[in-house]
Short mmCIF file of C-alpha atoms and ligand atoms in Angstrom, two decimals:
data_model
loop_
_atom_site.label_atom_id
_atom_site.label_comp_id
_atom_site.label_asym_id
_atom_site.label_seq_id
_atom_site.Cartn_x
_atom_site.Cartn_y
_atom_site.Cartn_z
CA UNK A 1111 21.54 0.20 37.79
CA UNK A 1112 20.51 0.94 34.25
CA UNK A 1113 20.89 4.62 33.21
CA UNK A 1114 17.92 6.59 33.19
CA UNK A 1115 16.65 7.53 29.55
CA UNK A 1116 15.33 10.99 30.31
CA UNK A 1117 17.65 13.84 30.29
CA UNK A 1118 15.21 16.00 31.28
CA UNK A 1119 17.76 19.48 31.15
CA UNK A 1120 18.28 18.51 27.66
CA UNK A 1121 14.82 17.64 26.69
CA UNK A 1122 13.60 21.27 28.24
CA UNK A 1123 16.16 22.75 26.27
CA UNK A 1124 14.85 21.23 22.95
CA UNK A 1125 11.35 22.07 24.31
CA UNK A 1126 12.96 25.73 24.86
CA UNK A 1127 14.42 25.78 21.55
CA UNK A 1128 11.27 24.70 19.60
CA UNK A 1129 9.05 27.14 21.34
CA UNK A 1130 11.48 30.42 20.54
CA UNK A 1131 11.26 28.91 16.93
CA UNK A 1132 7.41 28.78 16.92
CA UNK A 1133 6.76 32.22 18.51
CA UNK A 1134 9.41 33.94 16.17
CA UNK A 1135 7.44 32.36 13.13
CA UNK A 1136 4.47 35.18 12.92
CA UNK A 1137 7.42 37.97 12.59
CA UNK A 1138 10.66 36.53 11.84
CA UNK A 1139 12.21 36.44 7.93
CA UNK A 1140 10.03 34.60 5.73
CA UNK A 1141 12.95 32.93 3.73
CA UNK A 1142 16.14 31.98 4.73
CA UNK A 1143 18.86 34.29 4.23
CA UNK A 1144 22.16 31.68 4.72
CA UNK A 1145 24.48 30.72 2.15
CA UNK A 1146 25.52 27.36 2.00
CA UNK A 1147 28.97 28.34 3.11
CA UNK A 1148 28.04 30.37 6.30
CA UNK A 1149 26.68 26.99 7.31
CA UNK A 1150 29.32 24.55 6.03
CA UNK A 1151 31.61 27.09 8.18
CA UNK A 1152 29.84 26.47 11.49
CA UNK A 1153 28.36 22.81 11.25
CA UNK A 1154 31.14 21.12 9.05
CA UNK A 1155 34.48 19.37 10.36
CA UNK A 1156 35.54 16.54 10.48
CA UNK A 1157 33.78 14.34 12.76
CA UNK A 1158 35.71 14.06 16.39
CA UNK A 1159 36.97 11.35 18.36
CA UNK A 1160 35.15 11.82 21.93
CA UNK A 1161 31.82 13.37 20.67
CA UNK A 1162 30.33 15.89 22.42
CA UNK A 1163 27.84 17.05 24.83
CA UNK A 1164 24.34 16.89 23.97
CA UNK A 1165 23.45 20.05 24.99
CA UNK A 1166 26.14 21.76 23.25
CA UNK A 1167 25.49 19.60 20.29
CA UNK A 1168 21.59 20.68 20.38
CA UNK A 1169 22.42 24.66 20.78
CA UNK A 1170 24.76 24.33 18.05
CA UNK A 1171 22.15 23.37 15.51
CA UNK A 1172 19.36 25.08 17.11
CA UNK A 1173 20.91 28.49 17.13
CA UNK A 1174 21.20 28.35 13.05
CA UNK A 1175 17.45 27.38 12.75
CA UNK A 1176 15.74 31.26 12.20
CA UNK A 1177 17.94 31.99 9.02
CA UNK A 1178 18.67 28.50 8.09
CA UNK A 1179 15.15 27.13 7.45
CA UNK A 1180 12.61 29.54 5.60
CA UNK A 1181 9.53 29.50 7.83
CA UNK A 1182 7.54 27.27 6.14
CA UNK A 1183 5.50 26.72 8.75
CA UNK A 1184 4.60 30.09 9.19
CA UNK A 1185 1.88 32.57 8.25
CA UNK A 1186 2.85 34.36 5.67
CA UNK A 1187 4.92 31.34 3.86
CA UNK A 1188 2.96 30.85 0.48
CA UNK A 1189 5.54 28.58 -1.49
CA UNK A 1190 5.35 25.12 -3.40
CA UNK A 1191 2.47 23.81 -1.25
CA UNK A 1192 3.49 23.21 1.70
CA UNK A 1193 1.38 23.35 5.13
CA UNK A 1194 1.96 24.51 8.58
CA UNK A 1195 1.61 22.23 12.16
CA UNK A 1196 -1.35 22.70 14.26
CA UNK A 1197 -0.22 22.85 18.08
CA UNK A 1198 -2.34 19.09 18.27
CA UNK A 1199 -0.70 17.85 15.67
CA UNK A 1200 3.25 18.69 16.72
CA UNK A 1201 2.63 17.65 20.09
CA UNK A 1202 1.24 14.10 19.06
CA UNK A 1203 3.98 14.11 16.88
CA UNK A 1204 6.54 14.71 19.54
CA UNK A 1205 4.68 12.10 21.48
CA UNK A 1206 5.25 9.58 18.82
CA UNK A 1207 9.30 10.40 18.27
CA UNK A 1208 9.12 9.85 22.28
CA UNK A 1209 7.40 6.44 21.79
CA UNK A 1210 10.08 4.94 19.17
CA UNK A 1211 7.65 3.14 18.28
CA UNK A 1212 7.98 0.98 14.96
CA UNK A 1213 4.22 0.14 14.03
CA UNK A 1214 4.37 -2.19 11.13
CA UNK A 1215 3.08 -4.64 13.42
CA UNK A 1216 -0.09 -4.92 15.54
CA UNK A 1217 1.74 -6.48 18.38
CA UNK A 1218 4.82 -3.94 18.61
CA UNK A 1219 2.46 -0.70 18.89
CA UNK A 1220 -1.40 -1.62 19.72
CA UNK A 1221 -1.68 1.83 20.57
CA UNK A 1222 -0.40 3.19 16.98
CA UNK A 1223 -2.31 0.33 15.10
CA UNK A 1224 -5.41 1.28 16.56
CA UNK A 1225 -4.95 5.33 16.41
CA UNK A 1226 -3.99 4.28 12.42
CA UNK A 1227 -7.34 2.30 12.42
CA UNK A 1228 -9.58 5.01 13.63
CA UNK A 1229 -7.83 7.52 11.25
CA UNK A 1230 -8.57 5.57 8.64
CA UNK A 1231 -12.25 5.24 9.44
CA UNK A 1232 -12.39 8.98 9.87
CA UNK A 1233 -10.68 10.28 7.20
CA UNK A 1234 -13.31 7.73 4.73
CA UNK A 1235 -16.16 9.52 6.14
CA UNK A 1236 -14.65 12.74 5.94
CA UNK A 1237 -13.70 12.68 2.31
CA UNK A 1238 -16.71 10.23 1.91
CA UNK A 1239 -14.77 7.53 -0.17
CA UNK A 1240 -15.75 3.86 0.07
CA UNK A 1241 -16.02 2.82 3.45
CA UNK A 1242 -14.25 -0.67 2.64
CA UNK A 1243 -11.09 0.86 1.38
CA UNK A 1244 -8.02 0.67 3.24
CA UNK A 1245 -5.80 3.46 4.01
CA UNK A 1246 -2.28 3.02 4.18
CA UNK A 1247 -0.25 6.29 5.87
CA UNK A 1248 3.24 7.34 3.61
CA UNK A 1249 6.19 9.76 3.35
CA UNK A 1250 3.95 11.54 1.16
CA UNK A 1251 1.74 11.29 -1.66
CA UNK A 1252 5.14 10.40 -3.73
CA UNK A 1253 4.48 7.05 -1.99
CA UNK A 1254 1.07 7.13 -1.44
CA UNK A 1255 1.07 7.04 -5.60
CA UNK A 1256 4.00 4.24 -5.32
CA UNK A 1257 0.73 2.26 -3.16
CA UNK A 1258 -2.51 3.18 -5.16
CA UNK A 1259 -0.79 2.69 -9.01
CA UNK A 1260 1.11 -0.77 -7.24
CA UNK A 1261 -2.69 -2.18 -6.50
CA UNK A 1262 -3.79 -0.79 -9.31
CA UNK A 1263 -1.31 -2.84 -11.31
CA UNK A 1264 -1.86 -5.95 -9.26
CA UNK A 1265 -5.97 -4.80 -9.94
CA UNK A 1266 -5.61 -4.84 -14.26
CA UNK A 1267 -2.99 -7.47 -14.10
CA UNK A 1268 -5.44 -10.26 -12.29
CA UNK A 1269 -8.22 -9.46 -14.21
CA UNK A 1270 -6.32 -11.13 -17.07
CA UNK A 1271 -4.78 -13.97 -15.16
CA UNK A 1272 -1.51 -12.59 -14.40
CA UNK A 1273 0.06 -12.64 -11.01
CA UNK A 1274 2.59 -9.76 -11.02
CA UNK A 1275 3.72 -9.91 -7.71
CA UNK A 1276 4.85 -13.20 -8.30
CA UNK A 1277 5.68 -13.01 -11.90
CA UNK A 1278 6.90 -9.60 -12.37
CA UNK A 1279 6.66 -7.50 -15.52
CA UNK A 1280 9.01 -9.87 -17.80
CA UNK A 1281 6.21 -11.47 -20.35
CA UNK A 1282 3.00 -9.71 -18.69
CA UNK A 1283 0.59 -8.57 -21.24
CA UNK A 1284 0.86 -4.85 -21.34
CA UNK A 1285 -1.06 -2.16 -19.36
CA UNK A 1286 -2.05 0.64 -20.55
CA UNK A 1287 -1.34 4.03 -18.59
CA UNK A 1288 -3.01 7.40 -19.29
CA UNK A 1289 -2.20 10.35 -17.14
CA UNK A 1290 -2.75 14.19 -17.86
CA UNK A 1291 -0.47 16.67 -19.18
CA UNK A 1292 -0.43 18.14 -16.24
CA UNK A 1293 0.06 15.05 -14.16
CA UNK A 1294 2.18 16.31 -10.77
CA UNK A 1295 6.16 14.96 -11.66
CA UNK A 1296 4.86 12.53 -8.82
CA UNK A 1297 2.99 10.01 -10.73
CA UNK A 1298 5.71 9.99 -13.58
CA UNK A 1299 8.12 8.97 -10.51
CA UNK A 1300 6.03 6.29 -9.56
CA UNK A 1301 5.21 4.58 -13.04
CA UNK A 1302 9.06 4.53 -13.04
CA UNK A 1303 9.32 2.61 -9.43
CA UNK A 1304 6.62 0.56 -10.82
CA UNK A 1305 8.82 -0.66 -13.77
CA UNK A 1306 6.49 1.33 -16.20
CA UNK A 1307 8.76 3.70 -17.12
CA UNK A 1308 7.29 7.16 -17.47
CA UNK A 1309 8.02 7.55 -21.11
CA UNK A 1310 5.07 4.60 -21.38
CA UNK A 1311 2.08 7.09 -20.18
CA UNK A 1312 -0.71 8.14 -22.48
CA UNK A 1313 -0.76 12.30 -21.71
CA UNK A 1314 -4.17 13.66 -21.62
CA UNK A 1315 -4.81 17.03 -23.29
CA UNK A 1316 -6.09 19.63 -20.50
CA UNK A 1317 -8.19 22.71 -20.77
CA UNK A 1318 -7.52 26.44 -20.24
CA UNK A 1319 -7.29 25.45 -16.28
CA UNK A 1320 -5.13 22.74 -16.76
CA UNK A 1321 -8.26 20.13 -16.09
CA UNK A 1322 -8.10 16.96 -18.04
CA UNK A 1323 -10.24 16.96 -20.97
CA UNK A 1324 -13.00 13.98 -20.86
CA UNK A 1325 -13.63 14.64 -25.06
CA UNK A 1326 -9.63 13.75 -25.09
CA UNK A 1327 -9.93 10.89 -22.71
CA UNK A 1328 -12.53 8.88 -24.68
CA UNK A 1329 -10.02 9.75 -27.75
CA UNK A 1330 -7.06 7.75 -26.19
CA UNK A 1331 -9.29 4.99 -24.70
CA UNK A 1332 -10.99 4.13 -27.61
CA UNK A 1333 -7.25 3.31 -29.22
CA UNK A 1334 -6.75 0.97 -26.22
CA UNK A 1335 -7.22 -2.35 -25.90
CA UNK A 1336 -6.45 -4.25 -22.78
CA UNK A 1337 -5.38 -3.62 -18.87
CA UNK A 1338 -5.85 0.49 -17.90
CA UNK A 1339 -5.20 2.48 -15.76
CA UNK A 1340 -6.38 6.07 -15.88
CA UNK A 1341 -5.11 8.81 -13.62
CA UNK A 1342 -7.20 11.84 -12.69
CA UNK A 1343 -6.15 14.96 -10.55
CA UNK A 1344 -7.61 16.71 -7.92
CA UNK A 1345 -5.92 20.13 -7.62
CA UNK A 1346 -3.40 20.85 -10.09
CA UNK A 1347 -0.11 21.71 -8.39
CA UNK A 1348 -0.41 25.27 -10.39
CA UNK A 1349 -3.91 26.56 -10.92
CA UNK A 1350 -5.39 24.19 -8.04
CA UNK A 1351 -7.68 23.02 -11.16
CA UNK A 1352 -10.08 20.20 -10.55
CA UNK A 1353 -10.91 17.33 -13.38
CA UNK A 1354 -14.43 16.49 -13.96
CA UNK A 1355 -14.64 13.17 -12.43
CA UNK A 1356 -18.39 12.47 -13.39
CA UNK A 1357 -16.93 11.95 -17.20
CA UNK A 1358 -13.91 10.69 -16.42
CA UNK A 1359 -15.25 8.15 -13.34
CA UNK A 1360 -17.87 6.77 -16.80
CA UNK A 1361 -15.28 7.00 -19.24
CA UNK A 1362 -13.31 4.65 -17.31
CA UNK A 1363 -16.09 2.77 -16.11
CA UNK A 1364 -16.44 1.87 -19.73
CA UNK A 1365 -13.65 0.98 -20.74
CA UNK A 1366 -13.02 -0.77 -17.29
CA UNK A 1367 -9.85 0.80 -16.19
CA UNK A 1368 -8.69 1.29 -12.67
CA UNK A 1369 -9.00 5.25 -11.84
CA UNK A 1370 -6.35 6.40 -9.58
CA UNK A 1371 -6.62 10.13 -8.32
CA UNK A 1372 -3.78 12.62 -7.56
CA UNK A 1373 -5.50 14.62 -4.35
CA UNK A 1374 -2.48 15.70 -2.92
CA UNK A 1375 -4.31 18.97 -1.50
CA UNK A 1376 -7.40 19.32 -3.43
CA UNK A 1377 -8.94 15.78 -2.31
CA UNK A 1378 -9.62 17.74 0.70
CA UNK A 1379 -12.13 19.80 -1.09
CA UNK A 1380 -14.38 17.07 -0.37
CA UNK A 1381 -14.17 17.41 3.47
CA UNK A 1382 -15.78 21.15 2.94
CA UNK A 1383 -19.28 21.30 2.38
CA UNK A 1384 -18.81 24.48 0.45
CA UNK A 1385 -16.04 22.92 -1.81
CA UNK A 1386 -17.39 19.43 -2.58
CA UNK A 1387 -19.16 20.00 -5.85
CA UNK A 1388 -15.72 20.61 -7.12
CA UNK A 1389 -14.49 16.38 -7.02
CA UNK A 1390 -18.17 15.34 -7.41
CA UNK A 1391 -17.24 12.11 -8.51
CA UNK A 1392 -14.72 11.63 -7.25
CA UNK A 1393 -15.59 8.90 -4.59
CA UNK A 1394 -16.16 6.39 -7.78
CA UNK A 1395 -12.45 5.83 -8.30
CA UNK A 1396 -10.46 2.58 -7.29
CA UNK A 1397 -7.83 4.61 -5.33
CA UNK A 1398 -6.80 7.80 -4.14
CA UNK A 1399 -3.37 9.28 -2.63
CA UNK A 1400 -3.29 12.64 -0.61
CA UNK A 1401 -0.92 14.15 2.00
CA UNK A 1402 -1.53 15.00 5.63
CA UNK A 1403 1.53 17.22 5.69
CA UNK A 1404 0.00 19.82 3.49
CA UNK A 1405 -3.88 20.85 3.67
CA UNK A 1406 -4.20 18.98 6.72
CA UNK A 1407 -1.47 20.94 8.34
CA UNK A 1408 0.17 17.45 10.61
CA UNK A 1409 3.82 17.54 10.52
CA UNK A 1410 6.06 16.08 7.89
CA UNK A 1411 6.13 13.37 6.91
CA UNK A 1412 2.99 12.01 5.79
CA UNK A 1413 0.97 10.80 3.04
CA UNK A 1414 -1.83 8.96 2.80
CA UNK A 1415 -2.83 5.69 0.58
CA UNK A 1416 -6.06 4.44 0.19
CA UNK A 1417 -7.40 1.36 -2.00
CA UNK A 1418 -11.36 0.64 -2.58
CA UNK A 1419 -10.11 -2.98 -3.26
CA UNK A 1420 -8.23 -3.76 0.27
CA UNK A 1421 -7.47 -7.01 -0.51
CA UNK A 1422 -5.31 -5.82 -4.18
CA UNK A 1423 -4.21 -3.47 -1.26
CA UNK A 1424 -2.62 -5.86 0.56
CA UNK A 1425 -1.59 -8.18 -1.84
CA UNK A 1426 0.53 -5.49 -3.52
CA UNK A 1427 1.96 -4.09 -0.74
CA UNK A 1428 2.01 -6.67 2.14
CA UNK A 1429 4.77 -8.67 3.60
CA UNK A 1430 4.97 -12.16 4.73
CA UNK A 1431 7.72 -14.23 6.83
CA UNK A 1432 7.61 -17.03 9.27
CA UNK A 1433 8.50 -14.46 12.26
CA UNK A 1434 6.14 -12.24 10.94
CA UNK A 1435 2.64 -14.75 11.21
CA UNK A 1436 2.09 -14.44 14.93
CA UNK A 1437 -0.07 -11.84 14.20
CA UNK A 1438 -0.62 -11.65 10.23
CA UNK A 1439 -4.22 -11.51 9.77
CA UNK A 1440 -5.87 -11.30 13.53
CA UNK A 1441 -5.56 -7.63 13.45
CA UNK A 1442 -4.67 -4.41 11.04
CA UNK A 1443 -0.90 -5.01 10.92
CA UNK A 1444 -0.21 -1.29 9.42
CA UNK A 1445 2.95 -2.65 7.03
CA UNK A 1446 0.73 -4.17 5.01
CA UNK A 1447 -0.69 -1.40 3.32
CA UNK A 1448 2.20 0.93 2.91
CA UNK A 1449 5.67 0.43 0.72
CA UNK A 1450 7.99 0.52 3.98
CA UNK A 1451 8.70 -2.56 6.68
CA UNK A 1452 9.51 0.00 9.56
CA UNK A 1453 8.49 3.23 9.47
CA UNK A 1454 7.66 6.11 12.73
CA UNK A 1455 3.95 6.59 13.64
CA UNK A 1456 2.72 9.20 11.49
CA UNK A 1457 -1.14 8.17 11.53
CA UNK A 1458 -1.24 9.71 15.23
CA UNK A 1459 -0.61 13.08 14.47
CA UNK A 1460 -3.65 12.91 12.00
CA UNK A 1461 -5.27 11.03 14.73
CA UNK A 1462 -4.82 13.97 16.80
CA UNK A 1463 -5.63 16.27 14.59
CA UNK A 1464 -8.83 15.11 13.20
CA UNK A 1465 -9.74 14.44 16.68
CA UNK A 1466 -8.72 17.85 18.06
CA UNK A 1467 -10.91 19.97 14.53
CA UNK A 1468 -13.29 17.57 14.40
CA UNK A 1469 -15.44 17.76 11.33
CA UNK A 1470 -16.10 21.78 11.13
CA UNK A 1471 -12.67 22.24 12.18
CA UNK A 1472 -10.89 20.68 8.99
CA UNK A 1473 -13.94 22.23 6.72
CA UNK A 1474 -13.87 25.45 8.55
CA UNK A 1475 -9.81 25.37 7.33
CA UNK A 1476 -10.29 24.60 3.65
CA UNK A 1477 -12.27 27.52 3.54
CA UNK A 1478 -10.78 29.66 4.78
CA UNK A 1479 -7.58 28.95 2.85
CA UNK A 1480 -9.82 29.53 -0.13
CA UNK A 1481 -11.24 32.69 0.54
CA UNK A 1482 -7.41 33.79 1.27
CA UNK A 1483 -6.56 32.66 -2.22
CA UNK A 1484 -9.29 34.86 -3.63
CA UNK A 1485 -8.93 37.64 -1.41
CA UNK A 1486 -4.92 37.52 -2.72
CA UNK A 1487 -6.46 37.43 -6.44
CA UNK A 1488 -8.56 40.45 -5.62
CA UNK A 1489 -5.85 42.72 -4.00
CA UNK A 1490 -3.22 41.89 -6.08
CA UNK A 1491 -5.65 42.22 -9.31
CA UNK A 1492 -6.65 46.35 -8.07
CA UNK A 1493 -2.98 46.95 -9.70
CA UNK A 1494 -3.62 47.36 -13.40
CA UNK A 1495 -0.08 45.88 -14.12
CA UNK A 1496 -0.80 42.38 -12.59
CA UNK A 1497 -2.96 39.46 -14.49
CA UNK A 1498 -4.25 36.59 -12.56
CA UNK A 1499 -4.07 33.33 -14.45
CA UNK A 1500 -6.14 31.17 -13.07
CA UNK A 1501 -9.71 30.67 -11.81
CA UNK A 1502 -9.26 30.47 -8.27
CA UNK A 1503 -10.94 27.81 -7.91
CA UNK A 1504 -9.25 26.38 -4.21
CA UNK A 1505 -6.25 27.57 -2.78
CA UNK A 1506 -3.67 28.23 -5.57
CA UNK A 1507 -3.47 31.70 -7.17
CA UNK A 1508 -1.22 32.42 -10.53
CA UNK A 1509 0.28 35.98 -11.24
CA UNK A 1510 2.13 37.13 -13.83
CA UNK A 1511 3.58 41.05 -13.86
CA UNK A 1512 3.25 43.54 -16.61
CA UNK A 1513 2.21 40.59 -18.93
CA UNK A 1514 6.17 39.65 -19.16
CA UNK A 1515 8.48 36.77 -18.30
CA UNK A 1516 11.33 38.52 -16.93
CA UNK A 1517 9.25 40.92 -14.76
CA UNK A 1518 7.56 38.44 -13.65
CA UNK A 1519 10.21 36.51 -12.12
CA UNK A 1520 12.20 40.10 -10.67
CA UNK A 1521 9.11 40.49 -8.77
CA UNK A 1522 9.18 37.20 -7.48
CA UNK A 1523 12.82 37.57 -6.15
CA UNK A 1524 12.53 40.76 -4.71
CA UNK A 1525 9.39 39.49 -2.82
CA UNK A 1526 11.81 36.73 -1.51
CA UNK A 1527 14.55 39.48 -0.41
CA UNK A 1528 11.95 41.65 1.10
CA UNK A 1529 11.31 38.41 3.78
CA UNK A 1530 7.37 39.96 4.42
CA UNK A 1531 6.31 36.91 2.52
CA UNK A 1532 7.88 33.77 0.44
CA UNK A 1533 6.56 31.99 -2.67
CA UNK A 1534 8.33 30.66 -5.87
CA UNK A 1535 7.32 30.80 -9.61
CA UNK A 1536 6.19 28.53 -12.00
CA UNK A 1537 5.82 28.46 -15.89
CA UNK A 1538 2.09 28.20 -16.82
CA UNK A 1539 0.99 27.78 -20.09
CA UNK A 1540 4.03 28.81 -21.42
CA UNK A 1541 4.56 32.05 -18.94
CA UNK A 1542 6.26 32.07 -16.46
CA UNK A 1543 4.16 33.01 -13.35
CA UNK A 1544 4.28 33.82 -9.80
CA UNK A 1545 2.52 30.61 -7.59
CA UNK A 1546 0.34 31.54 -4.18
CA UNK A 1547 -0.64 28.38 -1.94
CA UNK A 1548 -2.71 29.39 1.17
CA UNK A 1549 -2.07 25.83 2.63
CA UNK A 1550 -1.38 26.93 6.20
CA UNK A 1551 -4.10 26.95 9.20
CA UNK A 1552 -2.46 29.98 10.84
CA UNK A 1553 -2.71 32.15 7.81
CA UNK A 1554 -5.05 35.00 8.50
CA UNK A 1555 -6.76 37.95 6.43
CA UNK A 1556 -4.13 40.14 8.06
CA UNK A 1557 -1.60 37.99 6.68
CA UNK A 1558 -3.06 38.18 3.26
CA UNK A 1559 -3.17 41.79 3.41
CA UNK A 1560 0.47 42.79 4.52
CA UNK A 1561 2.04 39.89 1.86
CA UNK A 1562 -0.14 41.51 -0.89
CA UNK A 1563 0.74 45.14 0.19
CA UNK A 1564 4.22 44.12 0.31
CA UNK A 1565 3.97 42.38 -2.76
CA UNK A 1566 2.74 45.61 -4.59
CA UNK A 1567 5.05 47.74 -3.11
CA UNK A 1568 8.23 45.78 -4.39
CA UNK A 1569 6.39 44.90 -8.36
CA UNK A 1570 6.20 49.05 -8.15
CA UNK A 1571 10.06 49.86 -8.03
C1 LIG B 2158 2.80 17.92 -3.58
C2 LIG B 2158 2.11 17.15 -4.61
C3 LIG B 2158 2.48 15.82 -4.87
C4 LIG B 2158 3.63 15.15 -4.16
O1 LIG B 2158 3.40 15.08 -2.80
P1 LIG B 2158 4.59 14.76 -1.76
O2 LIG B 2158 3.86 14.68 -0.47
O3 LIG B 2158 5.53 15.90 -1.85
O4 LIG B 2158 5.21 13.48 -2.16
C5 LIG B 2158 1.75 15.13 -5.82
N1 LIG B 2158 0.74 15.71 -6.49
C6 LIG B 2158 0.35 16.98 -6.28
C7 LIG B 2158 -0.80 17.55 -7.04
C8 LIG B 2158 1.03 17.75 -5.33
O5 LIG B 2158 0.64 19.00 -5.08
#
């Protein structure tokens, strides 16, 4: 008799544990007020010979969870940009950590593959990109960059008859990147992976905003000769700026270099019928990277890949091994548009979630998230001592304190002791600032209210 798998008391334990956590979220201590130590004290020893009881094991990490994780996925959390879970999405989720299921393949998850598939086809006609693009779901759009800028380098390499996926870098004629100044950290990673290096990119001069400027663009292309690539942003990681694809989508059409777009959040503009003139345009680039785990609100991890050129897709990306040709080519075999071999089954929580909103739904939340960002700017801004720095344009607000740096950031760290709210600072144009993301479905106007009330109160002492 083979044991059975289920330990059902410990499973409704877990399922115990995660529901206190999600119903203390809306109240609980925005941050998370441990040291390092307290936790080293309780979690660390050396590791024992006999193990120990699941349950025991479980309660020991659960019961650390409400001061040892800042509640990120709750309300009132406004830092980095980081999204909440919708209830559709976490369950799928748990479904899929349930499953085990490793869906590279076709034949080792048909269920996964074709959940993947669908998501795909839904989230082109939601963000209205190029219906033959493949989509290829990440870690995040760390990776999802790793994907687009890898077929974008197999894209400029081919053109001039080199194979880089055979032939590596070594010898290849030179290709020319140009990124913004305010490209995210993100892209800078990736040209590294890529064997770029960083230090290689053209930087774009940006506008007040922080939007790439098209007059500077045509001013570094027209010193290029040769294989480009051009990347564009949609959503700034500070001021949630836009760049004008129009003139960037002809610029590089001219100069016929493959345009890769940062969307991390603001991609998602174009799923709102309010918010789409903002990355008009945008659909005319060669590939695109975004997250799920932020505006979309699914569960980390997740990013998502997609390449107008699915074959470049594939070719940069894909694997191939004896073992492996069974099914190679019959059907969507997932692993062949992402950077990992094995991975967990992330497209079904955005399955699920897409499903579950349906197109109003995922409009409906971008927003609203957006009309929380202004209503913070518009609080906040009745105080004749704060300045808002940005136009908010989407969901990111700046805010700087009696026009000075080290006000500025006290404010910020006494709104993090206070616990009503959390968010983190940035430097912006040179000043240091205080950074709102609304990124989180379960933020409501109440929630904006009380975090900018509490905000106030503590800039005030
Ligand atoms: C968050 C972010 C990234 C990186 O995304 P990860 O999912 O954390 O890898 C890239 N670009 C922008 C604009 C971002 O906001």
């Amino acid at each position: 008799m083979s044991q059975p798998i289920a330990d059902r008391p410990l499973m409704q334990r877990a399922f115990g544990h995660a529901l206190d956590y999600l119903d203390a979220l809306p109240t609980r201590f925005a941050g998370a007020p441990v040291t390092r130590k307290e936790l080293r004290d309780v979690l660390a020893f050396p590791l024992t010979e006999q193990g120990e009881d699941g349950a025991a094991v479980l309660d020991a990490i659960a019961v650390h969870a409400a001061r040892g994780t800042q509640a990120s996925a709750g309300p009132r959390y406004f830092g980095f940009v980081i999204g909440g879970t919708y209830p559709a999405a976490l369950a799928a989720d748990w479904l899929v950590s349930t499953w085990d299921q490793n869906p590279g393949l076709f034949v080792i998850s048909p269920l996964v593959s074709v959940c993947e598939e669908v998501a795909q086809e839904w989230i082109l006609d939601l963000l209205d990109l190029p219906r033959e693009s493949s989509v290829g779901f990440t870690t995040g759009c760390q990776m999802a960059h790793f994907t687009g800028l890898a077929a974008a380098r197999h894209g400029v390499l081919r053109r001039v008859g080199w194979n880089v996926e055979e032939d590596g870098l070594y010898g290849a004629p030179s290709v020319n990147l140009v990124i913004s100044e305010e490209a995210h950290i993100t892209v800078d990673v990736a040209l590294r992976y890529l064997g770029f290096g960083a230090r290689a990119a053209h930087r774009v001069a940006v506008d007040d905003q922080g939007r790439m400027r098209p007059d500077e663009l045509r001013r570094h292309l027209a010193t290029l000769t040769g294989p480009t690539i051009v990347c564009a942003q949609a959503g700034g990681v500070n001021s949630g700026a836009v760049d004008p694809f129009e003139e960037i989508a002809d610029l590089a059409a001219e100069h016929g270099a493959w345009l890769h777009v940062d969307g991390a959040f603001g991609l998602w503009a174009q799923a709102s019928p309010k918010y789409r003139h903002l990355t008009k345009g945008v659909e005319r680039a060669d590939s695109w990277a975004t997250d799920g785990h932020k505006w979309l609100n699914v569960p980390y991890d997740c990013g998502i890949a997609i390449v107008r050129d699915s074959a470049a897709h594939r070719t940069a990306l894909g694997s191939r091994a004896a073992y492996l040709v069974q099914t190679a080519g019959a059907e969507r075999d997932p692993f062949e548009y992402v950077p990992e071999f094995s991975r967990r089954g992330r497209g079904v929580p955005v399955y699920a979630t897409l499903r579950h909103l349906g197109r109003n739904g995922v409009a409906d939340l971008i927003d609203r998230c957006s009309s929380h960002a202004r209503l913070f700017a518009k609080l906040l801004a009745k105080d004749d001592r704060v300045q808002i720095l940005n136009e908010v344009v989407l969901n990111q607000v700046l805010v700087r304190f009696g026009n000075d740096d080290d006000q500025t950031r006290a404010v910020i760290s006494r709104v993090q002791q206070d616990g009503t709210c959390w968010l983190g600072g940035t430097t912006w144009r040179g000043q240091a600032a205080m950074r709102i993301s609304v990124s989180n479905w379960a933020t409501g106007e109440e929630d904006v209210e009380r975090s900018a009330e509490a905000i106030l109160r503590v800039a005030a002492k």
